[in-house]
Backbone as JSON, one array per atom type, in Angstrom:
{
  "sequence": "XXXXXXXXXXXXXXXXXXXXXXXXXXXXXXXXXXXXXXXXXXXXXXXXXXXXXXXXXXXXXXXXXXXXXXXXXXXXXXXXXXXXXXXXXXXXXXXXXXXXXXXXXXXXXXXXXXXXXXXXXXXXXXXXXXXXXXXXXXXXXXXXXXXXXXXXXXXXXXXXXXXXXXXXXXXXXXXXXXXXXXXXXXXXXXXXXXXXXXXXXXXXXXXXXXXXX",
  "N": [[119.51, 147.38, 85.89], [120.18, 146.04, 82.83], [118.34, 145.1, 80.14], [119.15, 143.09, 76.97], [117.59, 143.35, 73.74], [116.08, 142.43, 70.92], [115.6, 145.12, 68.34], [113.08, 147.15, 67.28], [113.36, 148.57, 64.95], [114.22, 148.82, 61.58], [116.43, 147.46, 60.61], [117.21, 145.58, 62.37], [119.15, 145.42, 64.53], [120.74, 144.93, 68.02], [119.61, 146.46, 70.84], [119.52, 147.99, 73.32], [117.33, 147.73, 76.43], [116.37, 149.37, 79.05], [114.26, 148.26, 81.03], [113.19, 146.68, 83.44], [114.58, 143.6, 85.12], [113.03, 141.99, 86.52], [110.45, 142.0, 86.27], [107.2, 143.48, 84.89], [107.03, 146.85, 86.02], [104.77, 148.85, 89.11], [103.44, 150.89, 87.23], [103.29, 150.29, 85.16], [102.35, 147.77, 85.39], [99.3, 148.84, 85.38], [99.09, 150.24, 83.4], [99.01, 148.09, 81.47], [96.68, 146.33, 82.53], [94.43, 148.33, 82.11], [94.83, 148.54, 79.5], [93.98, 146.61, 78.66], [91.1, 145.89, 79.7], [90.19, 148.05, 77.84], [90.46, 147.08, 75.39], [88.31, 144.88, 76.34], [86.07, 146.04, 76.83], [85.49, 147.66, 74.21], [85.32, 145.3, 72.48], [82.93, 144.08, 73.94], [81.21, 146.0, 73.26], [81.09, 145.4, 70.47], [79.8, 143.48, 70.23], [77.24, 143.52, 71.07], [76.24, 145.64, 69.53], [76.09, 143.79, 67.49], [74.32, 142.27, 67.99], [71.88, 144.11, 68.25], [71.54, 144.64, 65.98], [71.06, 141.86, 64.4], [68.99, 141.87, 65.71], [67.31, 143.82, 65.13], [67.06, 143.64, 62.37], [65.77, 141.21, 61.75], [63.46, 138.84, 60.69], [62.05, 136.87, 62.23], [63.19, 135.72, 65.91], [64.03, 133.12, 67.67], [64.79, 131.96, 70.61], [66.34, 129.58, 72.78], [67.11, 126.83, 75.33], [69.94, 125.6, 75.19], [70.9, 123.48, 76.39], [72.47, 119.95, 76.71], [73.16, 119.51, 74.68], [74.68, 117.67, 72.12], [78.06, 117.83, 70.99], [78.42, 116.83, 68.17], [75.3, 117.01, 67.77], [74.62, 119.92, 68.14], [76.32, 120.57, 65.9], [75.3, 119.36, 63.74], [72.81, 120.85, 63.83], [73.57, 123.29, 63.74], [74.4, 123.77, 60.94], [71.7, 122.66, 60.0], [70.51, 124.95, 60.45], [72.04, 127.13, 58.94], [71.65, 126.4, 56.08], [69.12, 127.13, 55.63], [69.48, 129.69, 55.74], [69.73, 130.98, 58.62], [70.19, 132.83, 60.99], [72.51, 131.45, 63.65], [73.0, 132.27, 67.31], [75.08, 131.12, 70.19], [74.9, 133.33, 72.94], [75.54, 135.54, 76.09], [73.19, 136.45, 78.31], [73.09, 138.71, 79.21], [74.62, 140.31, 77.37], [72.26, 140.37, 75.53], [70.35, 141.24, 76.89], [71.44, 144.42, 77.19], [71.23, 144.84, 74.51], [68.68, 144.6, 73.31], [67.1, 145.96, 75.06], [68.22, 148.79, 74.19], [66.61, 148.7, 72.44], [64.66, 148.88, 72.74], [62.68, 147.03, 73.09], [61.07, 144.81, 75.23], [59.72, 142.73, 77.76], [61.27, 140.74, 78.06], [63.32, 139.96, 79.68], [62.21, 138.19, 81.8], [62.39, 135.63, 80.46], [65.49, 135.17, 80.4], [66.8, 133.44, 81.22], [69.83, 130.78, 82.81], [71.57, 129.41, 79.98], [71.29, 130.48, 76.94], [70.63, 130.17, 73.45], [70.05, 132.14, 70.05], [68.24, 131.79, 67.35], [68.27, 133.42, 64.33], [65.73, 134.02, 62.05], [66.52, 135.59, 59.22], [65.36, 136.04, 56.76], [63.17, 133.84, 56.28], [60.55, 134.05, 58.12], [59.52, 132.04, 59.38], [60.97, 129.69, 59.45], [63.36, 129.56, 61.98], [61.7, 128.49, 63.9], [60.33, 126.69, 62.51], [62.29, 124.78, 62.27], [63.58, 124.68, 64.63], [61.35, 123.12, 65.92], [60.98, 121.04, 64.7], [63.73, 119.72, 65.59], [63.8, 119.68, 68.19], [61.69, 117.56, 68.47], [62.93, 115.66, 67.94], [65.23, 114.99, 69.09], [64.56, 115.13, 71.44], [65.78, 117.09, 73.18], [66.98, 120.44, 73.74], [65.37, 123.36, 75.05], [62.36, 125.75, 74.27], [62.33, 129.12, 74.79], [61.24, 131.22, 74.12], [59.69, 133.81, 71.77], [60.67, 136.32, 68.93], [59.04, 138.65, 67.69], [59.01, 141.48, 65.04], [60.09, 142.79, 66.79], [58.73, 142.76, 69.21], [57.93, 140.05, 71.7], [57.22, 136.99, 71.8], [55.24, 134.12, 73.21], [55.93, 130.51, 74.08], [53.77, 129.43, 72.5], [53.5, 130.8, 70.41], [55.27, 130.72, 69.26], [55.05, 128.04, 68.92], [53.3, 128.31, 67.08], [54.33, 129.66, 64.55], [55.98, 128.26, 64.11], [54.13, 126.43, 62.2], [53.27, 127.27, 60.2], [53.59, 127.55, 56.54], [56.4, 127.29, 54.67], [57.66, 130.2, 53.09], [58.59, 129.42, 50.27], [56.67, 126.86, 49.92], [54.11, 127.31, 50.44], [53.93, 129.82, 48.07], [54.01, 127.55, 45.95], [51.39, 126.0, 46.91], [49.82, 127.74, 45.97], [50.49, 128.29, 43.81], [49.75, 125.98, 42.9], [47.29, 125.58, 43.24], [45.85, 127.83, 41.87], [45.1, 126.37, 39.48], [43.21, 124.74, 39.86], [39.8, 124.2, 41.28], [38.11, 127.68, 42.43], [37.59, 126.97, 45.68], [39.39, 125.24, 46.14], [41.41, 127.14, 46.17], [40.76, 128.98, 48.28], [40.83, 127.33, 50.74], [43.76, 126.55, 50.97], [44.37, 128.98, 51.53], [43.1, 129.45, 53.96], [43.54, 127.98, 56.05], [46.44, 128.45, 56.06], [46.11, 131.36, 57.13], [45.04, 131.01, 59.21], [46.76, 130.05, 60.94], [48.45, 132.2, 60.55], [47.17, 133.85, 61.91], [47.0, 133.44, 64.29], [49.86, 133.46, 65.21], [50.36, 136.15, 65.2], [48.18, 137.08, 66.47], [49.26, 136.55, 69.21], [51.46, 138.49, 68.91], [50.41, 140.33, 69.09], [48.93, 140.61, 71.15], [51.28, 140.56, 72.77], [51.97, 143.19, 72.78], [50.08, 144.92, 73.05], [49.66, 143.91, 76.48], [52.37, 145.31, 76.85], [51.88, 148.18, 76.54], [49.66, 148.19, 78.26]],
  "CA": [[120.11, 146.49, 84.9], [119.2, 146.35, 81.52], [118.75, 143.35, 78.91], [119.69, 143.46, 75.4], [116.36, 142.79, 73.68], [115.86, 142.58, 69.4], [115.29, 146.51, 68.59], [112.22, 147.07, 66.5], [113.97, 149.41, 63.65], [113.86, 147.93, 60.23], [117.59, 147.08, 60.71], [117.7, 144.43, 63.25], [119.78, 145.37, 65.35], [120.16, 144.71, 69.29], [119.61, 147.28, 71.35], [119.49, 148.54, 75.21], [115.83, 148.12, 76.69], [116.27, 149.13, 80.93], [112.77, 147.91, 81.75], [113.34, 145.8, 84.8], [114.01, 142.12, 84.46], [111.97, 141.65, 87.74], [108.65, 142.31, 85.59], [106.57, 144.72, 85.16], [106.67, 147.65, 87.15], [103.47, 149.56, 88.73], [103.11, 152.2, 86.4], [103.4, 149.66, 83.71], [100.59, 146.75, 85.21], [98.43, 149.54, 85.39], [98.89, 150.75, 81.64], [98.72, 147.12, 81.13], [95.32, 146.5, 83.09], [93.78, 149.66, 81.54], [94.45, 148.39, 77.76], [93.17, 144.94, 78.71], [90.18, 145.93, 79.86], [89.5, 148.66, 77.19], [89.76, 145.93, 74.64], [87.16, 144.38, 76.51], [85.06, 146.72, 76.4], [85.27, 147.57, 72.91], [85.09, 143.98, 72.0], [81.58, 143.74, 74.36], [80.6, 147.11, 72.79], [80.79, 145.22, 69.15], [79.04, 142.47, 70.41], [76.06, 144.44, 71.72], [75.61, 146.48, 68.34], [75.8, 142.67, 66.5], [72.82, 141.7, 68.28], [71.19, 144.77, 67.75], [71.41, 144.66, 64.5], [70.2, 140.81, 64.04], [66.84, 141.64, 66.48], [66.4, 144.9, 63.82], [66.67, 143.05, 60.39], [65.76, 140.01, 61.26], [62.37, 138.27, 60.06], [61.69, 136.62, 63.21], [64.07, 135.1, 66.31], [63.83, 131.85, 68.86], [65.46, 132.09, 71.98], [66.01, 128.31, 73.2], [67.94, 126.79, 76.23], [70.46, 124.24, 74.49], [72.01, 122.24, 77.16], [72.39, 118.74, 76.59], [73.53, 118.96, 72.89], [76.35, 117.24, 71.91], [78.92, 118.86, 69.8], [77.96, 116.46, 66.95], [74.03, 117.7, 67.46], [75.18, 120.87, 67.76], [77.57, 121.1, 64.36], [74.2, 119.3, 62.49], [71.85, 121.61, 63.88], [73.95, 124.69, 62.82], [74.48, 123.15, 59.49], [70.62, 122.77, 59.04], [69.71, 126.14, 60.23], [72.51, 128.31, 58.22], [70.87, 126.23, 54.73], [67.62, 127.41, 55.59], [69.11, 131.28, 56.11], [68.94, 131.02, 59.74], [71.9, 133.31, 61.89], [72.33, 131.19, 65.03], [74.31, 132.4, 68.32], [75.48, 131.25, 71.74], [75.3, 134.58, 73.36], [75.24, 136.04, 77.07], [72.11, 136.9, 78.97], [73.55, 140.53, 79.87], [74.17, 141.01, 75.92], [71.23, 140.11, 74.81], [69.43, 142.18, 77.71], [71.68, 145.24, 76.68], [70.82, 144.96, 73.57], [67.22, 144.63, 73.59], [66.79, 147.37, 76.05], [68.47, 149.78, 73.58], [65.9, 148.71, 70.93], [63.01, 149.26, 73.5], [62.11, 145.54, 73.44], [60.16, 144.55, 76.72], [58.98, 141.33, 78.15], [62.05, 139.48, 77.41], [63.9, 139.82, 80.97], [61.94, 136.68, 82.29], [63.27, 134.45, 79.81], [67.16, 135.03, 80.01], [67.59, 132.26, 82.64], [69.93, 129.76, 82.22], [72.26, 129.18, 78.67], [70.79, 130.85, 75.46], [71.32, 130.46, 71.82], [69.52, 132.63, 69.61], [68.56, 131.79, 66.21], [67.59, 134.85, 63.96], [65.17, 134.08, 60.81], [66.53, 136.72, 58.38], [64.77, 135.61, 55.46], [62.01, 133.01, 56.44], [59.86, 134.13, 59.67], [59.08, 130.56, 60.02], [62.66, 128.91, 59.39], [64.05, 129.28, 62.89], [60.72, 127.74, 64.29], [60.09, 125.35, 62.34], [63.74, 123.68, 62.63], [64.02, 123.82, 65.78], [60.63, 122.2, 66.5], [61.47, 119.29, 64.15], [65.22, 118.86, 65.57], [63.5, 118.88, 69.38], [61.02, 116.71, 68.53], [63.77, 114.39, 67.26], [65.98, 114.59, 69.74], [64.53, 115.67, 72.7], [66.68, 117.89, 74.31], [66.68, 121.57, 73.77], [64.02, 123.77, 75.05], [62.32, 126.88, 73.56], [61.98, 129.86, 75.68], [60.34, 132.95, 73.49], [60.01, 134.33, 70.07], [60.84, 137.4, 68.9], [58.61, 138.95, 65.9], [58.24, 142.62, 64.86], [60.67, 143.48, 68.15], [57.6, 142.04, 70.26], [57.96, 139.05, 72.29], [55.9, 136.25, 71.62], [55.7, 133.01, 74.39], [56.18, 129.67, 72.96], [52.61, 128.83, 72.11], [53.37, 132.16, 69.42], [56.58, 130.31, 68.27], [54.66, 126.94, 68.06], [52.15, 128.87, 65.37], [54.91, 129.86, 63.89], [56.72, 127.25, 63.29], [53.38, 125.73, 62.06], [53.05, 128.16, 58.87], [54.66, 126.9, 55.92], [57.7, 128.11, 54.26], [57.62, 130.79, 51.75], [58.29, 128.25, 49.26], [55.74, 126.22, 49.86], [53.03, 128.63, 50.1], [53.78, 129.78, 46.93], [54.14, 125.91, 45.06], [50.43, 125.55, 46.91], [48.65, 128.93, 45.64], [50.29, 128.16, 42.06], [49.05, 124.85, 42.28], [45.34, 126.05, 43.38], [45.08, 128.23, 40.77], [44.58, 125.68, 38.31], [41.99, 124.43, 40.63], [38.18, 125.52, 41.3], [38.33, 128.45, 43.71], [37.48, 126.5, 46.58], [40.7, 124.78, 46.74], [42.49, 128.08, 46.76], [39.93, 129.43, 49.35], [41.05, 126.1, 51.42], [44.79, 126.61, 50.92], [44.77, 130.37, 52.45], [42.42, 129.67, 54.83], [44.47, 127.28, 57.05], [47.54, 129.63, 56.46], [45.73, 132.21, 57.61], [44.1, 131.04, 60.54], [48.19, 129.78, 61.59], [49.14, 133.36, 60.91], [46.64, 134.83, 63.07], [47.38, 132.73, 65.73], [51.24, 134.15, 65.45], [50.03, 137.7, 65.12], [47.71, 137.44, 67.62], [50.22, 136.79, 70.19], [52.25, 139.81, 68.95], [49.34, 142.1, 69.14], [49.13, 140.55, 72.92], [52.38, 141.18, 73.93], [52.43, 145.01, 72.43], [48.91, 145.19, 74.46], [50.23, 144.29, 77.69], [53.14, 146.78, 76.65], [51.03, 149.4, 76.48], [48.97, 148.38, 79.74]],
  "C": [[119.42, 146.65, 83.57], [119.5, 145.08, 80.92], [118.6, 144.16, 77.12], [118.57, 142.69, 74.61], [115.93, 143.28, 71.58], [114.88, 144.35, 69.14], [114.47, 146.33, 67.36], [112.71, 147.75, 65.23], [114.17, 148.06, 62.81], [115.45, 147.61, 60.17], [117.92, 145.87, 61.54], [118.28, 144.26, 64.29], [119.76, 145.31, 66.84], [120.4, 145.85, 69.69], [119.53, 147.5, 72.46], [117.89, 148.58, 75.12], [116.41, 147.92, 78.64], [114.72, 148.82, 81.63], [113.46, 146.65, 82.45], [113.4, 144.04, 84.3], [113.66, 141.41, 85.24], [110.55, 141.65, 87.11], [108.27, 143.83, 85.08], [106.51, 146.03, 86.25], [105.31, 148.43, 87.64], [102.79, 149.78, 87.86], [102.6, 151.28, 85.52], [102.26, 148.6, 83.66], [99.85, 147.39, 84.84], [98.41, 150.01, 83.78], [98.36, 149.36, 81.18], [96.98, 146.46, 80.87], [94.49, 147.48, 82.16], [93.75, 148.98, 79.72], [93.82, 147.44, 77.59], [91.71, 145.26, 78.92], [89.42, 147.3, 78.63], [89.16, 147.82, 75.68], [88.87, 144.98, 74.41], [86.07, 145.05, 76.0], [84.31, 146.98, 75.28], [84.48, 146.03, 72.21], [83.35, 143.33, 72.38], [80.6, 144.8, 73.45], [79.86, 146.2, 70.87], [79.7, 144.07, 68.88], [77.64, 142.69, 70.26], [75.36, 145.0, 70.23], [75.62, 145.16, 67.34], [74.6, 142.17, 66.67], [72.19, 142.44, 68.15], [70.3, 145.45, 66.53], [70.63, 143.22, 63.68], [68.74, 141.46, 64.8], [66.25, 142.87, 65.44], [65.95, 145.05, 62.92], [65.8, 141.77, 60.42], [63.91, 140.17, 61.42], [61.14, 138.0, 61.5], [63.21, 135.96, 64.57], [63.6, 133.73, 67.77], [65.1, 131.96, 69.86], [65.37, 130.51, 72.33], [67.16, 128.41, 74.22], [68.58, 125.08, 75.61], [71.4, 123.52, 74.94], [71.61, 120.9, 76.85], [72.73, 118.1, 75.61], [74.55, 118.39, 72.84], [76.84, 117.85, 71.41], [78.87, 118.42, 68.72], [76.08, 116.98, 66.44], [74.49, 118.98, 67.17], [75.67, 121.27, 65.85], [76.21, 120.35, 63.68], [73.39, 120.27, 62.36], [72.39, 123.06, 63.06], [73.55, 124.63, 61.47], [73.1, 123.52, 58.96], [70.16, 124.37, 59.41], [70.66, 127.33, 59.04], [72.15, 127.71, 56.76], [69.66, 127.03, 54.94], [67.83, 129.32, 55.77], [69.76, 131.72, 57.17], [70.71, 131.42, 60.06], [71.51, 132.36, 63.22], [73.58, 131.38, 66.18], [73.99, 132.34, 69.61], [75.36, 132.97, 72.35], [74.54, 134.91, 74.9], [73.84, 136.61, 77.16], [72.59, 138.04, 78.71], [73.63, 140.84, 78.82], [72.98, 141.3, 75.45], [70.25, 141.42, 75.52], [69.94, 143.97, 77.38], [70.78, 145.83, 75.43], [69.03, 145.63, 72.93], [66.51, 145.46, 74.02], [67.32, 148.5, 75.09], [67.42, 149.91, 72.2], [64.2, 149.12, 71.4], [62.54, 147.79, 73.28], [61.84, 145.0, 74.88], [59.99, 143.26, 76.53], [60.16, 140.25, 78.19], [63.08, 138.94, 78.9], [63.33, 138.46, 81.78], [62.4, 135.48, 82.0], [64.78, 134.59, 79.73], [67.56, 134.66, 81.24], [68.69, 131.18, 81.98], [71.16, 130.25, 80.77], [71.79, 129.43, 77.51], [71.48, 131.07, 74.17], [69.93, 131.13, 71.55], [69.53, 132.2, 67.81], [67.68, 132.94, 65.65], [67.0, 134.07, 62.57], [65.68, 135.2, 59.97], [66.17, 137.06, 57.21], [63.17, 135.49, 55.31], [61.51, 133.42, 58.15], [59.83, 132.98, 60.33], [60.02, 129.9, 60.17], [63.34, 128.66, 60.8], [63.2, 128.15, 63.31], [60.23, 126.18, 63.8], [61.17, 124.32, 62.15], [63.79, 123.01, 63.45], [62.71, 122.8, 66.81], [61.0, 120.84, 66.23], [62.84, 118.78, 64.92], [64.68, 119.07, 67.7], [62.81, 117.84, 69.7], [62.11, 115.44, 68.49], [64.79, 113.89, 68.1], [66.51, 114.6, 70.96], [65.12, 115.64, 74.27], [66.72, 119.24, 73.6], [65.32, 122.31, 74.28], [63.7, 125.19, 74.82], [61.82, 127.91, 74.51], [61.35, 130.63, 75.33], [60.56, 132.99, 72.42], [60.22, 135.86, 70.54], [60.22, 138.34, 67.27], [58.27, 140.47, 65.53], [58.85, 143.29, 66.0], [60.02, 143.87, 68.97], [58.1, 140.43, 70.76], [56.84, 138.37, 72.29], [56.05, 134.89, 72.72], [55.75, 131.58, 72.96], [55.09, 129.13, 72.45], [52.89, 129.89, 70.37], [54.35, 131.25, 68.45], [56.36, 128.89, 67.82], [53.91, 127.24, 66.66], [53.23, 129.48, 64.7], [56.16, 128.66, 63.17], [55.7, 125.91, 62.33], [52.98, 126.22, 60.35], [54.28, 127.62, 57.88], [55.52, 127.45, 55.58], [57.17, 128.73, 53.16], [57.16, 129.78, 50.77], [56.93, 127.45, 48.73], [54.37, 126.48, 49.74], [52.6, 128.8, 48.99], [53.59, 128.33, 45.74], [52.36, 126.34, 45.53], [49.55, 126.63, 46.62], [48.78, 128.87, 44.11], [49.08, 126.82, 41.64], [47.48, 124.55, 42.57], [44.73, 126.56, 42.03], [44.41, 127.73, 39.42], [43.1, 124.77, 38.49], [40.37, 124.85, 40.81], [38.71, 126.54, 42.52], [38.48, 127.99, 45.23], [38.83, 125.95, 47.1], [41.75, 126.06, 46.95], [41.97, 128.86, 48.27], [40.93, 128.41, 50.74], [42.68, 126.33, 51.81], [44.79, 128.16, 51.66], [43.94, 129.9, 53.59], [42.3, 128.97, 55.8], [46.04, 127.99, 57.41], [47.41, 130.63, 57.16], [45.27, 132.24, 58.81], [45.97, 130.85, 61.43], [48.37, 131.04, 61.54], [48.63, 134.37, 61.75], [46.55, 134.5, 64.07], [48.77, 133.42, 66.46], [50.7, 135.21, 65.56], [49.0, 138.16, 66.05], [48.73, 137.63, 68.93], [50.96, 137.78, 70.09], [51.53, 141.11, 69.25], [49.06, 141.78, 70.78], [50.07, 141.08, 73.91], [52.5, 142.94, 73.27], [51.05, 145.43, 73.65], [49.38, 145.27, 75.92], [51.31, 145.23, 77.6], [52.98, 147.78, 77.11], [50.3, 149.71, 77.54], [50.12, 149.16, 80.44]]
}
């Protein structure tokens, strides 16, 4: 049988289509099947090289497990991290582990239990960290699983010293506003930054160590 079915030509007209008006036939799921799933693919493929590309540029990243949010926490928290810079994404274990593995990033397979968002610093190293400490402290529920600094894995003691270092910004405001100072106060002002950043950077030089073991 055939059905009379709007003919694609730039004319309009109806036309004869004999494709079955039982369904699909074989031949035809199977072409069907086959394009469905290569769109997947593709579509996972683009995924894969998106995250590869945040863990390559970015500054620093926090891995957290964010069940319990509401969808109003949620839509604030975004809010405050994309002011501050900050890429943040829902995204699959198995991506992430793809991903990661194509960049040679180690250690990170322990932590992808569970529901992960990722926020990427792409600016401010400290920006993811120090958000999302303040917005768990505040509203405790989320929890932080790993950093990611230098495409080293840091645990969360790495990502508390990092979220402990101030912001760019601020940094700079307190080294201008030393300089007008005796030395000592600028001495004073690096030399609490510094001890926070070698706290972070220790842990990165830990996890490349065991690496290397």
């Amino acid at each position: 049988l055939c059905a009379l079915v709007p003919s694609t030509r730039r004319e309009g007209f109806l036309s004869s289509d004999c494709r079955s008006p039982f369904g699909l036939g074989p031949a035809e799921k199977e072409s069907e099947v086959e394009r469905t799933m290569s769109k997947n693919y593709e579509s996972k493929a683009v995924l894969i090289e998106e995250i590869k590309t945040l863990v390559d540029t970015c500054q620093s990243a926090v891995l957290v497990d964010y069940r319990g949010l509401t969808v109003e926490e949620d839509t604030a928290l975004r809010k405050k991290l994309r002011e501050a810079g900050v890429t943040y994404k829902v995204l699959k274990n198995t991506y992430i582990k793809r991903a990661v593995d194509e960049l040679n990033v180690t250690g990170l397979d322990e932590h992808l239990n569970g529901p992960t968002a990722v926020a990427f610093g792409m600016t401010d190293p400290a920006a993811p960290a120090k958000i999302l400490k303040e917005f768990i402290a505040d509203k405790k529920k989320m929890t932080v699983k790993c950093g990611i600094v230098d495409k080293q894995v840091i645990d969360v003691k790495g990502v508390e010293a990092l979220a402990d270092l101030p912001s760019r910004e601020v940094l700079i405001a307190k080294m201008l506003g030393s300089m007008n100072a005796p030395i000592t106060g600028l001495v004073s002002v690096l030399g609490g930054t510094v001890r926070k950043l070698l706290y972070a950077l220790n842990a990165v030089a830990d996890a490349k160590g065991e690496t290397a073991a």
